[in-house]
Coordinates of C-alpha atoms and ligand atoms in Angstrom, one line a residue:
X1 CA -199.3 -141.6 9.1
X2 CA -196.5 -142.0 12.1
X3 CA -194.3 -142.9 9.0
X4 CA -194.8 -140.6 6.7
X5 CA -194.1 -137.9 9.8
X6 CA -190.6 -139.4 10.1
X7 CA -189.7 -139.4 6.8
X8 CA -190.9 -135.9 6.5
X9 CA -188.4 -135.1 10.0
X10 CA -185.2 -137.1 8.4
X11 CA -186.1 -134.8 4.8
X12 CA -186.0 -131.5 7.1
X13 CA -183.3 -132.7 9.2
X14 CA -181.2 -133.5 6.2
X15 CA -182.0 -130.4 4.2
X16 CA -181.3 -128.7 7.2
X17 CA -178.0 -130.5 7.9
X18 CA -176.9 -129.4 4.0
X19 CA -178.0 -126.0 4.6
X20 CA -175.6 -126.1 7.6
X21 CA -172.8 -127.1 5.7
X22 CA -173.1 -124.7 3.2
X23 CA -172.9 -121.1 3.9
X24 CA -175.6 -118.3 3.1
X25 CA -175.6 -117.0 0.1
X26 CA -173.2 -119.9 -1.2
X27 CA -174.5 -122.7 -3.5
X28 CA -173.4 -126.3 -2.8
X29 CA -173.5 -128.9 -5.7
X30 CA -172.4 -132.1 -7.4
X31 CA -172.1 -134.0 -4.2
X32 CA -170.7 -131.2 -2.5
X33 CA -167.9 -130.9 -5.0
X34 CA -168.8 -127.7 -5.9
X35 CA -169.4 -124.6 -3.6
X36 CA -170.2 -121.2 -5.3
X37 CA -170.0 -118.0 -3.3
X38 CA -169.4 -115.6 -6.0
X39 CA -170.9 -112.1 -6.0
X40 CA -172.4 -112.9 -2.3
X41 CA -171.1 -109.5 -0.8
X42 CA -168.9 -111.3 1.8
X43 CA -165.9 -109.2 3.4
X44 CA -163.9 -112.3 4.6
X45 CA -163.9 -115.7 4.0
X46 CA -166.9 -118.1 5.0
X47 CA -166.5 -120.2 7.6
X48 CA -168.9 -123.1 6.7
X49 CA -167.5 -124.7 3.6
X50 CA -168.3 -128.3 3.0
X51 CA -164.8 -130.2 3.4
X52 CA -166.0 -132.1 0.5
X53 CA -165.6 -129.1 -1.5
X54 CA -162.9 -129.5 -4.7
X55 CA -164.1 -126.4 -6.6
X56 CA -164.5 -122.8 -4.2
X57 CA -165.5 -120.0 -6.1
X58 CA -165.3 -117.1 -4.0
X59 CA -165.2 -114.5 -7.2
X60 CA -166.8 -111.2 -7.2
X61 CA -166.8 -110.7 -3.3
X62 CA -165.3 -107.9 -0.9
X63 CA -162.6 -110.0 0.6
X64 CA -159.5 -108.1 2.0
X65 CA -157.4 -110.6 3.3
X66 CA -156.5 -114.0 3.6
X67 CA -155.4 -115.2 7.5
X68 CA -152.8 -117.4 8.4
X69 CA -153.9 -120.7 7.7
X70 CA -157.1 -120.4 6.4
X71 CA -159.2 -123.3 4.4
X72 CA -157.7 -126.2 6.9
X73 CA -161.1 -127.6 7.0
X74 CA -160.9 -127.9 3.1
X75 CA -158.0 -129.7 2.3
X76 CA -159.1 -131.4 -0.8
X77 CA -159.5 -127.8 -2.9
X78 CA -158.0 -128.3 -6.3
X79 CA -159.3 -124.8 -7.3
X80 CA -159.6 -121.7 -5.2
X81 CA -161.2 -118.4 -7.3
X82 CA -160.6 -115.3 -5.1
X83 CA -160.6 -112.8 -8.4
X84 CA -162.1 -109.5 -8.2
X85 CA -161.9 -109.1 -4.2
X86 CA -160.2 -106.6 -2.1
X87 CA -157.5 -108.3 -1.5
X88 CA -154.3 -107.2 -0.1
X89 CA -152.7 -109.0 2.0
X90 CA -152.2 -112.9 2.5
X91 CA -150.6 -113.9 5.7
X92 CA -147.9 -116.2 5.9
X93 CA -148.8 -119.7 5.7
X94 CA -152.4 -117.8 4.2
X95 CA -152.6 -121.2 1.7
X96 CA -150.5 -123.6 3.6
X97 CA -152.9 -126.1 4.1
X98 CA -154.1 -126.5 0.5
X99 CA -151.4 -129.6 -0.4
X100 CA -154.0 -130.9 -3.3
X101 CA -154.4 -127.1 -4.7
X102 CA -153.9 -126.5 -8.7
X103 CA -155.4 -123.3 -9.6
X104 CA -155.3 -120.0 -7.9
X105 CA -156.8 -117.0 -9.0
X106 CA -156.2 -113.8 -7.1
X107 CA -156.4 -111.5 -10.2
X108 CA -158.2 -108.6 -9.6
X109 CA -157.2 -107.4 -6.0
X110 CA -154.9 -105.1 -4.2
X111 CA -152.0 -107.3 -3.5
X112 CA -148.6 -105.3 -3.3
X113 CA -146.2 -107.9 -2.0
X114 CA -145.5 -111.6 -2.1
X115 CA -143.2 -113.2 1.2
X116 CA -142.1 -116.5 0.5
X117 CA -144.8 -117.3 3.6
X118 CA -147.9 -116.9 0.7
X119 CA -146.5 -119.9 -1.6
X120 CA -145.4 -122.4 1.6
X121 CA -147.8 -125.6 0.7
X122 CA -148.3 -124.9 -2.7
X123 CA -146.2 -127.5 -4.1
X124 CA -149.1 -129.1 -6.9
X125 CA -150.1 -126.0 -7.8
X126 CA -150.1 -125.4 -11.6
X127 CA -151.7 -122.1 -12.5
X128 CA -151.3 -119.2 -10.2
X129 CA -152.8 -115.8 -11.9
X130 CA -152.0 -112.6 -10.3
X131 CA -152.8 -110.3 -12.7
X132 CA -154.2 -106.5 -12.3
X133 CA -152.7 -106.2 -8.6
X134 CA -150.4 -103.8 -7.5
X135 CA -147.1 -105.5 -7.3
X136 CA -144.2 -103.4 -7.8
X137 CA -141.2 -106.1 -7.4
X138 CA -140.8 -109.6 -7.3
X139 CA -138.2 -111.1 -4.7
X140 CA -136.4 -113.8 -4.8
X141 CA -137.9 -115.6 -2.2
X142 CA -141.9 -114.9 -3.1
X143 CA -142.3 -117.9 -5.6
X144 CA -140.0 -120.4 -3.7
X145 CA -142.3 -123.0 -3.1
X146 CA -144.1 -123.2 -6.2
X147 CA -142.3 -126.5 -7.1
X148 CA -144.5 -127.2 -9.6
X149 CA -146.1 -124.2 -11.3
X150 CA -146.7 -124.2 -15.1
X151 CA -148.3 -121.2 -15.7
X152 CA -147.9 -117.9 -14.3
X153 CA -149.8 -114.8 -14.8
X154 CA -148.3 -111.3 -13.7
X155 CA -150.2 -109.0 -15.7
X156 CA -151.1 -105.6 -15.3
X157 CA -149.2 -105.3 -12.1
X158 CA -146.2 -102.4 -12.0
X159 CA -143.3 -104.8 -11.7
X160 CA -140.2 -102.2 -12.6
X161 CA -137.7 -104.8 -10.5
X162 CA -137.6 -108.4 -10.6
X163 CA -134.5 -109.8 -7.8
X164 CA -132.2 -112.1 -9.4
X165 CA -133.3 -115.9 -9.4
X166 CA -136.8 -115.0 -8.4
X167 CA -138.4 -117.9 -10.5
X168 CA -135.8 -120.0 -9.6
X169 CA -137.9 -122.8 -8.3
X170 CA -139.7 -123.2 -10.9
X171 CA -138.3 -125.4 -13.4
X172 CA -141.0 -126.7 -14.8
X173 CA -143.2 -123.3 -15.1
X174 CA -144.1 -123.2 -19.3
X175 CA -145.6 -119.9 -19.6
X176 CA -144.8 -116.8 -17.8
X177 CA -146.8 -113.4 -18.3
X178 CA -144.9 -110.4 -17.0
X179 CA -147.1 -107.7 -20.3
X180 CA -148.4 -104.4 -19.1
X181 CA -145.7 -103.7 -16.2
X182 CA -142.9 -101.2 -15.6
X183 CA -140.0 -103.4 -16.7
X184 CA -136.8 -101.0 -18.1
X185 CA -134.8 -103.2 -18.3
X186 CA -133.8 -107.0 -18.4
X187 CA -130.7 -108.0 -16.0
X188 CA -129.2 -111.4 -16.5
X189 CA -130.1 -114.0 -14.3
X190 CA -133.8 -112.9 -13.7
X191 CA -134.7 -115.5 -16.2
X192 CA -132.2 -118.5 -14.8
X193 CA -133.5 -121.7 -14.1
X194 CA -136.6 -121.5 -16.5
X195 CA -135.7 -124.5 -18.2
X196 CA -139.0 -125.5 -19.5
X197 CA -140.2 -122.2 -20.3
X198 CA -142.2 -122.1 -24.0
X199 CA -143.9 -118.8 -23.3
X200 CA -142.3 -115.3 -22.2
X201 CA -144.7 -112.5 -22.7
X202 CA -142.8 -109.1 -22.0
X203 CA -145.1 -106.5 -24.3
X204 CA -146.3 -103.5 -23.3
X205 CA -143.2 -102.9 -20.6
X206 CA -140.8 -99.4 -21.0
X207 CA -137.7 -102.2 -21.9
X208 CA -135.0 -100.5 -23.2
X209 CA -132.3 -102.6 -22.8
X210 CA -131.5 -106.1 -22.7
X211 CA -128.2 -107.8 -21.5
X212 CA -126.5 -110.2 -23.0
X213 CA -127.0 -113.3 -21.0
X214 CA -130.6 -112.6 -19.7
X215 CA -132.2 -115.0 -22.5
X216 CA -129.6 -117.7 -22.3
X217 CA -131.1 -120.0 -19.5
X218 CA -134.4 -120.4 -21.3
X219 CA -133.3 -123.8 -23.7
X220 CA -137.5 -124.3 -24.6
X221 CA -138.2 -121.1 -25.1
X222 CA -140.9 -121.0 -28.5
X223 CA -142.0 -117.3 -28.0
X224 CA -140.4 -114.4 -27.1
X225 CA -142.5 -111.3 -27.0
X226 CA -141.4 -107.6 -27.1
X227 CA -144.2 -105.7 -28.7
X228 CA -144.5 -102.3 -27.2
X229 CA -141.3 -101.4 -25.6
X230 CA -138.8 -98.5 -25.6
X231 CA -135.9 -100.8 -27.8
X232 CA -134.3 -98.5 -30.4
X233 CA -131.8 -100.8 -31.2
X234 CA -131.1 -104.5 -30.2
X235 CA -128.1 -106.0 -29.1
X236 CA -126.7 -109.1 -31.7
X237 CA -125.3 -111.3 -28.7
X238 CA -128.5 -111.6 -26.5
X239 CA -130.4 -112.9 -29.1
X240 CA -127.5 -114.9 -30.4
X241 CA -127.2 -115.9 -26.6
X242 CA -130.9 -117.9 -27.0
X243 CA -130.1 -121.6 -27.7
X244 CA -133.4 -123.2 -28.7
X245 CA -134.8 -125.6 -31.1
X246 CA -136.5 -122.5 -32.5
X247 CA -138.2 -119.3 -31.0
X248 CA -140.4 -116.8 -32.4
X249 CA -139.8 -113.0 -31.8
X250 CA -141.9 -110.2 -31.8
X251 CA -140.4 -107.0 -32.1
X252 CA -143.4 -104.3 -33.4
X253 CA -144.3 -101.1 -31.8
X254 CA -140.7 -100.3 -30.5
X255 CA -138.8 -96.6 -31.2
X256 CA -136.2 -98.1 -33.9
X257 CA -133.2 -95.7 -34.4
X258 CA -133.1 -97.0 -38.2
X259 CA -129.4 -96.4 -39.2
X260 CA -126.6 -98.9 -40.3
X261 CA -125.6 -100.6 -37.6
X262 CA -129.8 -102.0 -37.0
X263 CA -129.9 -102.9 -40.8
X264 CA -127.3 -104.8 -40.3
X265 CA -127.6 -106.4 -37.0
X266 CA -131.3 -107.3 -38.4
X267 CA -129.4 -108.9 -41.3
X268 CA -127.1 -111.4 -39.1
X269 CA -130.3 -111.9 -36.5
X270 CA -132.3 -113.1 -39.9
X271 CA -129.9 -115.4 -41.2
X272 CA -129.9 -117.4 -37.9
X273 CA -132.3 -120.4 -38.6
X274 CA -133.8 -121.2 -35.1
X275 CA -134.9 -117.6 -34.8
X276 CA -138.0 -116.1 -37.0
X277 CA -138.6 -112.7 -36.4
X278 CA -142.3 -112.9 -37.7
X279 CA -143.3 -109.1 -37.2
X280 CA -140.0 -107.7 -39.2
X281 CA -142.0 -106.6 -41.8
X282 CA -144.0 -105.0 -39.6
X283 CA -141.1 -102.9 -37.7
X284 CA -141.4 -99.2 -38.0
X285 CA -138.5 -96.5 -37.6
X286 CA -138.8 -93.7 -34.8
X287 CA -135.4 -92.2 -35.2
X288 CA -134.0 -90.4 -37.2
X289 CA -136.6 -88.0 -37.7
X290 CA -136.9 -88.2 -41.3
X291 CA -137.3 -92.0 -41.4
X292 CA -140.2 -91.5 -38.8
X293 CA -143.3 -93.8 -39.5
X294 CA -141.1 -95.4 -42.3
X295 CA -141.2 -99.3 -42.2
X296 CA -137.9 -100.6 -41.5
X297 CA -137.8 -103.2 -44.5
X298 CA -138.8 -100.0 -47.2
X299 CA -135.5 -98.2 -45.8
X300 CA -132.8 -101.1 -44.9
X301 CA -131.3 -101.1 -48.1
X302 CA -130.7 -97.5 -48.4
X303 CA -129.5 -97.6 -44.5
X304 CA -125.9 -98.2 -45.0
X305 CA -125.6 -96.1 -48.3
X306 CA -124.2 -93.2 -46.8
X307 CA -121.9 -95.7 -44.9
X308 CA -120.8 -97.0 -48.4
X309 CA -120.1 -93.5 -49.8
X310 CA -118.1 -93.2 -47.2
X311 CA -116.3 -96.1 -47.3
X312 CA -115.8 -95.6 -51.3
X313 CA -114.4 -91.9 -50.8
X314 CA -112.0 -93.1 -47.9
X315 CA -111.0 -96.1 -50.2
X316 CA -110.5 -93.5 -53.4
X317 CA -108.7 -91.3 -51.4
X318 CA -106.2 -93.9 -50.3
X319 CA -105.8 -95.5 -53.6
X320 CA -104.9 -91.7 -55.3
X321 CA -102.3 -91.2 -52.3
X322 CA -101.0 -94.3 -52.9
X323 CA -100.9 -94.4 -56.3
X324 CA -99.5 -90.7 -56.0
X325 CA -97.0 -91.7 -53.5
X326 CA -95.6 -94.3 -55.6
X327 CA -95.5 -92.4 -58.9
X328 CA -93.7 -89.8 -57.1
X329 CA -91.3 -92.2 -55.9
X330 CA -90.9 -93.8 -58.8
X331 CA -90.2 -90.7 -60.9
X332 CA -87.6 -90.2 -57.8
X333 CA -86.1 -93.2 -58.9
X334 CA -85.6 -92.7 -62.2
X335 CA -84.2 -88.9 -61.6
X336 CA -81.7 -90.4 -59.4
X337 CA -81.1 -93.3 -61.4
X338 CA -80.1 -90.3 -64.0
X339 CA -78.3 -88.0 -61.8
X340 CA -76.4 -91.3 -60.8
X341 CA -75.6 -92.2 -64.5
X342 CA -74.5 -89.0 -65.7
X343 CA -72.3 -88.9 -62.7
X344 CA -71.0 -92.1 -63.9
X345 CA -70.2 -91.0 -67.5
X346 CA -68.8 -87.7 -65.9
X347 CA -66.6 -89.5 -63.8
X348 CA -65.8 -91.9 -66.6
X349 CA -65.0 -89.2 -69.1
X350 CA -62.8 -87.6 -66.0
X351 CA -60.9 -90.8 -66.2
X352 CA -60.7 -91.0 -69.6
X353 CA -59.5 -87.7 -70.2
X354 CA -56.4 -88.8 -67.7
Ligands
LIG401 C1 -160.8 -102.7 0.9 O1 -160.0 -103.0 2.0 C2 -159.5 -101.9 2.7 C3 -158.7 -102.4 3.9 O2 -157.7 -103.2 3.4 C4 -160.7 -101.0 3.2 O3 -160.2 -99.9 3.9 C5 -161.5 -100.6 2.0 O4 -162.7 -99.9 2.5 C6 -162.0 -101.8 1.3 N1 -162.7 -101.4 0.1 C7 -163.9 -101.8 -0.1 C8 -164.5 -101.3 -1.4 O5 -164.5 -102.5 0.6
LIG402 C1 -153.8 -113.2 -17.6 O1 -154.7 -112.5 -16.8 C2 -155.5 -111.6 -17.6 C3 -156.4 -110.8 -16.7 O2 -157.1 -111.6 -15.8 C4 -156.3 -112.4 -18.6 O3 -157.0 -111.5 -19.4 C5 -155.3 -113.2 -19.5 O4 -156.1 -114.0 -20.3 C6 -154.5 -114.0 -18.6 N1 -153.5 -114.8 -19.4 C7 -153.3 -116.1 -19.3 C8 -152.4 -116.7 -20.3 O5 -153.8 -116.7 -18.4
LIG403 C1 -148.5 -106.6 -39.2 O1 -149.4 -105.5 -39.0 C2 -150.7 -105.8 -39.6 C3 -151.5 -104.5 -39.5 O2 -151.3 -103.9 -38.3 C4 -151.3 -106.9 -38.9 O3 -152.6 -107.2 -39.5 C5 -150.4 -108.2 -39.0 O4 -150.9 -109.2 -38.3 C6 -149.0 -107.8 -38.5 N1 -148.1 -108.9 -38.8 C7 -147.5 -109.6 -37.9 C8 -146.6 -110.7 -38.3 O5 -147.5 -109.3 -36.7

């Protein structure tokens, strides 16, 4: 009886020792490994986290901001889920203690800056995803100590500046998601350093131009998306300017201004072989207003024709002056040649009447 009493205190003192550990409204599994707190109405972070804990899913909650330093009693966190809080604002250092950290999901908050204090400690993290926030620019210094970042997800933000060199710590970073922002245009050197970049997803941004260098740095580049921006006409050199292996382009659901000079920039882009632009067929012609809605391919051999009339009546025209020019001068010739003779003859019938 005494015995079964005191294993029945150590069961009650152990549960209760657990139940300690782990915070209300949290569950803690698999050895501890695991701690779920998602939809469990907090407003900040918990405080009793088991420092066990590799897996903290804090999803779904009313979070607003991350303090300086937080998590220091759970060091061995390989994934941190914070999407769909309140978010917006991480202090500086917010993550610095999370040296064993690979995945961070902050999507779905109110974030509207990034110091270079929110990625200090974050050196082994692989997947950051910052998607639906409201970032409106990306400085140079906000990403600095992702050192080794592979996947980055910016989407749905309203990005319309990103500083020069602001990835460029991250050389080994293989996909980069910057669709649904307010990107106008692409400056050279946002992109430098990207090295081992496969995957640049720019669709659904208000790009309208593109300079000439701004692809160059990205040597592993496989896909190059552009779906759903403001191009009207594309610039030979930048895409000439992307020295890969090969790289896919997408290019649909952009205004094309369909005259000669895009039929035939098209034509040199197509002949490159480590570039396949798979939606061509698929392009579609805003401008000039009676080419609207027309496909690009249906009209790109009639696209210069005008050009060639041109060139043919310019080219007639020249021959006929030409031609008319020397005729004239020839018939010149021969009156002279005449005038000269008869002179001759006069003169020698001058002489021979002497
Ligand atoms: C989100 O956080 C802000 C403060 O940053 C607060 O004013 C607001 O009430 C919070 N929203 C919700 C739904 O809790
Ligand atoms: C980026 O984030 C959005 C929103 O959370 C998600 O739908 C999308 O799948 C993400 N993309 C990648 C490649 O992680
Ligand atoms: C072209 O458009 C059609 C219809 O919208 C779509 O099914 C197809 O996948 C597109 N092709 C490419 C290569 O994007």
């Amino acid at each position: 009886m005494k015995e079964l009493l005191f294993l029945l205190l150590v069961v009650v003192e152990t549960s209760r020792s657990y139940s300690n550990r782990c915070e209300l409204g949290c569950d803690c599994r698999g050895d501890l490994k695991f701690t779920i707190c998602s939809r469990a109405l907090f407003t900040q972070l918990p405080t009793r986290v088991p420092p066990t804990t590799e897996l903290l899913d804090l999803s779904d909650n009313n979070i607003s901001i991350i303090p300086e330093r937080s998590f220091n009693k759970n060091r061995k966190l390989r994934v941190l889920l914070l999407q769909n809080n309140n978010i917006s604002e991480v202090e500086d250092g917010g993550f610095s203690q999370l040296e064993f950290l690979q995945k961070l999901d902050l999507s779905w908050n109110r974030i509207s800056t990034l110091t270079e204090g929110f990625s200090i400690g974050l050196a082994l993290l692989r997947e950051l995803q910052l998607a639906h926030n409201c970032l409106t620019s990306l400085d140079s210094r906000a990403f600095l100590h992702l050192d080794g970042l592979q996947r980055l997800n910016l989407s749905s933000n309203s990005i319309h500046t990103i500083q020069v060199r602001s990835f460029s710590s991250m050389s080994t970073l293989r996909q980069l998601h910057l669709e649904d922002n307010q990107l106008t245009a692409l400056r050279s050197g946002i992109f430098s350093m990207l090295r081992s970049l496969e995957v640049l997803n720019l669709a659904g941004n208000q790009i309208r131009e593109t300079e000439m260098g701004v692809f160059k740095p990205l040597t592993s580049m496989t896909l190059l998306n552009l779906v759903d921006n403001q191009l009207s006409t594309v610039d030979f050199k930048t895409f000439l300017n992307i020295h890969t292996y090969s790289t896919h382009i997408l290019l649909e659901r952009n205004p094309w201004n369909c005259d000669c000079d895009l039929q035939r920039v098209f034509r040199k882009l197509r002949s490159i072989q480590r570039l396949f632009l798979d939606d061509y067929y698929n392009l579609t012609c805003k401008e000039p207003p009676v080419l609207e809605d027309y496909r690009l391919m249906d009209v790109d051999t009639e696209l210069c024709l005008a050009e060639t009339v041109t060139v043919l009546i310019i080219s007639i025209t020249v021959v006929t002056t030409v031609l008319a020019a020397m005729l004239m001068g020839e018939r010149k010739r021969k009156k002279k040649k005449k005038g000269k003779h008869w002179t001759q003859q006069g003169e020698l019938s001058d002489e021979s009447d002497y």
